[in-house]
Short mmCIF file of C-alpha atoms in Angstrom, two decimals:
data_model
loop_
_atom_site.label_atom_id
_atom_site.label_comp_id
_atom_site.label_asym_id
_atom_site.label_seq_id
_atom_site.Cartn_x
_atom_site.Cartn_y
_atom_site.Cartn_z
CA UNK M 290 0.00 0.00 0.00
CA UNK M 291 1.30 3.42 -0.97
CA UNK M 292 0.59 6.62 1.01
CA UNK M 293 0.79 10.26 -0.06
CA UNK M 294 2.99 10.85 2.98
CA UNK M 295 4.45 8.63 5.69
CA UNK M 296 1.74 7.67 8.23
CA UNK M 297 2.32 9.15 11.68
CA UNK M 298 3.70 7.03 14.49
CA UNK M 299 1.02 5.26 16.51
CA UNK M 300 0.56 7.05 19.86
CA UNK M 301 1.49 4.74 22.74
CA UNK M 302 1.91 4.61 26.51
CA UNK M 303 4.55 2.72 28.52
CA UNK M 304 3.47 -0.37 30.48
CA UNK M 305 4.64 -0.86 34.05
CA UNK M 306 7.34 -3.53 34.30
CA UNK M 307 7.37 -4.29 30.57
CA UNK M 308 9.21 -3.30 27.43
CA UNK M 309 5.90 -3.45 25.55
CA UNK M 310 3.83 -0.35 24.94
CA UNK M 311 0.07 0.19 24.85
CA UNK M 312 -1.04 1.51 21.44
CA UNK M 313 -3.73 4.19 21.79
CA UNK M 314 -6.91 3.94 19.70
CA UNK M 315 -9.21 6.61 21.17
CA UNK M 316 -9.34 8.80 24.28
CA UNK M 317 -12.73 9.09 25.99
CA UNK M 318 -13.24 11.45 28.94
CA UNK M 319 -16.05 11.50 31.50
CA UNK M 320 -17.34 14.91 32.54
CA UNK M 321 -18.17 15.92 36.13
CA UNK M 322 -17.81 12.44 37.65
CA UNK M 323 -16.99 13.52 41.23
CA UNK M 324 -19.77 15.26 43.15
CA UNK M 325 -17.59 17.96 44.74
CA UNK M 326 -16.02 18.80 41.40
CA UNK M 327 -19.48 19.03 39.82
CA UNK M 328 -20.42 21.48 42.57
CA UNK M 329 -17.33 23.64 42.03
CA UNK M 330 -18.27 23.79 38.34
CA UNK M 331 -21.80 24.94 39.24
CA UNK M 332 -23.67 21.63 39.08
CA UNK M 333 -25.07 19.21 41.67
CA UNK M 334 -26.38 15.67 41.95
CA UNK M 335 -25.90 12.38 40.12
CA UNK M 336 -26.59 13.32 36.53
CA UNK M 337 -26.35 10.77 33.71
CA UNK M 338 -22.73 10.43 32.58
CA UNK M 339 -21.61 12.40 29.56
CA UNK M 340 -18.48 12.04 27.48
CA UNK M 341 -16.13 13.99 25.24
CA UNK M 342 -13.12 12.85 23.23
CA UNK M 343 -9.53 13.91 22.76
CA UNK M 344 -7.42 12.94 19.73
CA UNK M 345 -5.28 9.85 20.29
CA UNK M 346 -2.16 11.90 19.62
CA UNK M 347 -3.04 14.26 22.49
CA UNK M 348 -1.35 11.75 24.82
CA UNK M 349 1.84 12.91 26.49
CA UNK M 350 3.34 9.69 27.87
CA UNK M 351 5.83 9.96 30.72
CA UNK M 352 7.98 7.02 31.83
CA UNK M 353 8.16 6.02 35.49
CA UNK M 354 10.57 8.19 37.45
CA UNK M 355 10.90 10.74 34.66
CA UNK M 356 9.76 14.38 34.46
CA UNK M 357 7.79 15.10 31.31
CA UNK M 358 7.77 18.48 29.62
CA UNK M 359 4.33 20.01 29.05
CA UNK M 360 4.36 22.88 26.55
CA UNK M 361 2.04 25.71 27.59
CA UNK M 362 -0.59 25.77 24.82
CA UNK M 363 -1.50 28.67 22.59
CA UNK M 364 -4.57 30.95 22.86
CA UNK M 365 -5.10 30.50 26.61
CA UNK M 366 -4.27 32.39 29.78
CA UNK M 367 -6.01 29.87 32.06
CA UNK M 368 -4.59 26.35 31.70
CA UNK M 369 -6.14 24.01 34.29
CA UNK M 370 -4.98 20.67 35.67
CA UNK M 371 -7.42 17.79 36.25
CA UNK M 372 -5.96 14.58 37.72
CA UNK M 373 -7.80 11.40 36.72
CA UNK M 374 -7.78 7.64 36.98
CA UNK M 375 -7.33 6.32 33.44
CA UNK M 376 -8.79 2.97 32.39
CA UNK M 377 -7.03 1.19 29.52
CA UNK M 378 -9.27 -1.13 27.49
CA UNK M 379 -7.75 -4.42 26.39
CA UNK M 380 -10.84 -6.17 25.03
CA UNK M 381 -13.40 -4.31 22.97
CA UNK M 382 -17.14 -4.64 22.81
CA UNK M 383 -20.52 -2.97 22.51
CA UNK M 384 -23.34 -2.86 25.08
CA UNK M 385 -21.10 -4.28 27.78
CA UNK M 386 -23.01 -4.94 31.03
CA UNK M 387 -21.45 -3.53 34.18
CA UNK M 388 -21.16 -7.02 35.66
CA UNK M 389 -18.76 -7.97 32.85
CA UNK M 390 -17.07 -4.62 32.30
CA UNK M 391 -13.89 -5.22 34.30
CA UNK M 392 -13.11 -8.23 32.08
CA UNK M 393 -12.48 -5.69 29.29
CA UNK M 394 -9.90 -3.68 31.27
CA UNK M 395 -6.21 -4.14 30.48
CA UNK M 396 -4.93 -1.79 33.18
CA UNK M 397 -4.92 1.58 34.89
CA UNK M 398 -2.81 4.74 34.91
CA UNK M 399 -2.58 8.24 36.32
CA UNK M 400 -3.57 10.87 33.77
CA UNK M 401 -4.22 14.58 33.46
CA UNK M 402 -7.02 16.18 31.47
CA UNK M 403 -5.40 19.53 30.74
CA UNK M 404 -7.99 22.16 29.91
CA UNK M 405 -7.87 25.61 28.32
CA UNK M 406 -10.57 26.75 30.75
CA UNK M 407 -11.07 30.22 29.33
CA UNK M 408 -11.68 28.84 25.85
CA UNK M 409 -13.96 26.11 27.19
CA UNK M 410 -16.02 28.65 29.14
CA UNK M 411 -16.30 30.96 26.13
CA UNK M 412 -17.63 28.12 23.98
CA UNK M 413 -20.11 27.09 26.69
CA UNK M 414 -21.50 30.63 26.88
CA UNK M 415 -22.03 30.63 23.12
CA UNK M 416 -23.61 27.16 23.10
CA UNK M 417 -20.82 25.87 20.87
CA UNK M 418 -18.72 22.69 21.08
CA UNK M 419 -15.75 23.12 23.42
CA UNK M 420 -13.27 20.80 21.69
CA UNK M 421 -10.83 23.72 21.52
CA UNK M 422 -10.70 23.75 25.32
CA UNK M 423 -10.04 20.03 25.69
CA UNK M 424 -8.57 18.45 22.56
CA UNK M 425 -5.32 20.28 21.90
CA UNK M 426 -1.78 18.91 21.60
CA UNK M 427 -0.31 17.34 24.79
CA UNK M 428 -3.65 17.75 26.60
CA UNK M 429 -3.68 14.15 27.88
CA UNK M 430 -0.50 13.50 29.90
CA UNK M 431 -0.33 9.95 31.24
CA UNK M 432 1.99 7.78 33.29
CA UNK M 433 2.74 4.07 32.76
CA UNK M 434 -0.19 1.67 32.60
CA UNK M 435 -0.25 -0.90 35.39
CA UNK M 436 -1.92 -4.18 34.34
CA UNK M 437 -5.21 -4.79 36.15
CA UNK M 438 -3.83 -7.94 37.80
CA UNK M 439 -1.33 -5.73 39.63
CA UNK M 440 -3.79 -2.96 40.60
CA UNK M 441 -6.33 -4.65 42.85
CA UNK M 442 -7.04 -1.61 45.05
CA UNK M 443 -7.49 0.97 42.32
CA UNK M 444 -11.28 1.31 42.82
CA UNK M 445 -10.72 2.64 46.34
CA UNK M 446 -7.42 4.48 46.19
CA UNK M 447 -6.19 7.94 47.15
CA UNK M 448 -5.92 10.29 44.16
CA UNK M 449 -4.00 13.55 44.45
CA UNK M 450 -2.22 16.35 42.63
CA UNK M 451 0.34 18.90 43.81
CA UNK M 452 1.72 22.00 42.12
CA UNK M 453 5.18 23.08 43.30
CA UNK M 454 4.80 20.78 46.31
CA UNK M 455 1.44 22.22 47.43
CA UNK M 456 -1.76 20.17 47.49
CA UNK M 457 -4.35 21.15 44.89
CA UNK M 458 -6.46 18.00 44.53
CA UNK M 459 -6.86 15.14 47.02
CA UNK M 460 -9.69 12.61 47.10
CA UNK M 461 -10.41 8.89 46.62
CA UNK M 462 -11.44 6.97 43.53
CA UNK M 463 -14.36 5.44 45.42
CA UNK M 464 -16.00 8.87 45.23
CA UNK M 465 -16.59 8.50 41.49
CA UNK M 466 -20.27 9.15 40.81
CA UNK M 467 -20.20 6.51 38.07
CA UNK M 468 -17.69 3.81 38.92
CA UNK M 469 -15.38 2.09 36.45
CA UNK M 470 -17.79 -0.69 35.49
CA UNK M 471 -20.80 1.63 35.17
CA UNK M 472 -18.77 4.04 33.03
CA UNK M 473 -17.75 1.26 30.65
CA UNK M 474 -21.37 0.10 30.42
CA UNK M 475 -22.66 3.59 29.53
CA UNK M 476 -19.78 4.34 27.16
CA UNK M 477 -20.18 1.07 25.26
CA UNK M 478 -23.82 1.89 24.51
CA UNK M 479 -22.66 4.93 22.54
CA UNK M 480 -19.46 3.59 20.92
CA UNK M 481 -18.04 0.16 20.23
CA UNK M 482 -15.02 0.05 22.49
CA UNK M 483 -11.75 -1.20 21.01
CA UNK M 484 -8.45 -2.48 22.41
CA UNK M 485 -6.29 0.59 22.86
CA UNK M 486 -9.05 2.88 24.10
CA UNK M 487 -8.27 5.05 27.12
CA UNK M 488 -11.02 6.28 29.44
CA UNK M 489 -10.24 9.31 31.59
CA UNK M 490 -12.78 8.77 34.36
CA UNK M 491 -13.18 12.29 35.76
CA UNK M 492 -11.46 14.59 38.22
CA UNK M 493 -12.09 15.42 41.88
CA UNK M 494 -12.49 18.94 43.24
CA UNK M 495 -9.61 21.41 43.41
CA UNK M 496 -8.89 22.05 39.73
CA UNK M 497 -6.88 25.17 39.10
CA UNK M 498 -4.46 27.00 36.85
CA UNK M 499 -0.79 26.34 36.18
CA UNK M 500 1.78 28.59 34.53
CA UNK M 501 5.12 28.09 32.81
CA UNK M 502 7.74 26.83 35.24
CA UNK M 503 5.27 25.01 37.52
CA UNK M 504 6.01 21.44 38.58
CA UNK M 505 2.96 19.15 38.57
CA UNK M 506 3.08 15.88 40.51
CA UNK M 507 0.10 13.53 40.48
CA UNK M 508 -0.56 10.09 41.86
CA UNK M 509 -3.00 7.31 42.65
CA UNK M 510 -2.09 4.75 45.29
CA UNK M 511 -0.83 1.55 43.69
CA UNK M 512 0.05 3.12 40.32
CA UNK M 513 3.15 4.81 38.93
CA UNK M 514 3.02 8.56 39.55
CA UNK M 515 3.10 11.32 36.96
CA UNK M 516 5.48 14.28 37.08
CA UNK M 517 5.48 17.21 34.62
CA UNK M 518 7.19 20.56 34.22
CA UNK M 519 5.12 23.22 32.44
CA UNK M 520 7.25 24.94 29.81
#
């Protein structure tokens, strides 16, 4: 097969304890999936889950023990961090019942949903799609994926983020409004999930802005941490 130009490299994420990498197919994100974060964004209650997507090449993979470099994006003066538990799908499917959902999970990772909040808010006010606030280059930093067999406690684990050594976000993954299995069930009704899909499951309260020079450190108990310097 001949191409007009060389196809781009497949986006991929390191795997904990392995030389293999996890090839990324799609990136799904769950909106407002922690109650206190929903409240800080002006919403309340257990609303039906909703989703948005980022391009696969928005991933910014960072190896264990390394400090990744996060370029400050264009057009924004209000770049926000959102730490999230990321679910990596290893077996695809459609209309997956929650009772079987965890069988489709390859592993878990710490991720950040970086957001150009000012652009997102502007689009919301105009009733327009806010892809520009969420789907830009390097907007999905992620640490190594830990296989599910090595991450038994991930559904009830501390999740946190610090900027320059100061706490910004600190919660527990058992506070997800829609848990991992329920999220997979809902998501698979709308799209046929594929091996290589990443699901960013939502962020707890405490989101805020970062600027060039800031050091972001994020973690979830039992998983490799994520460390980034904003350029």
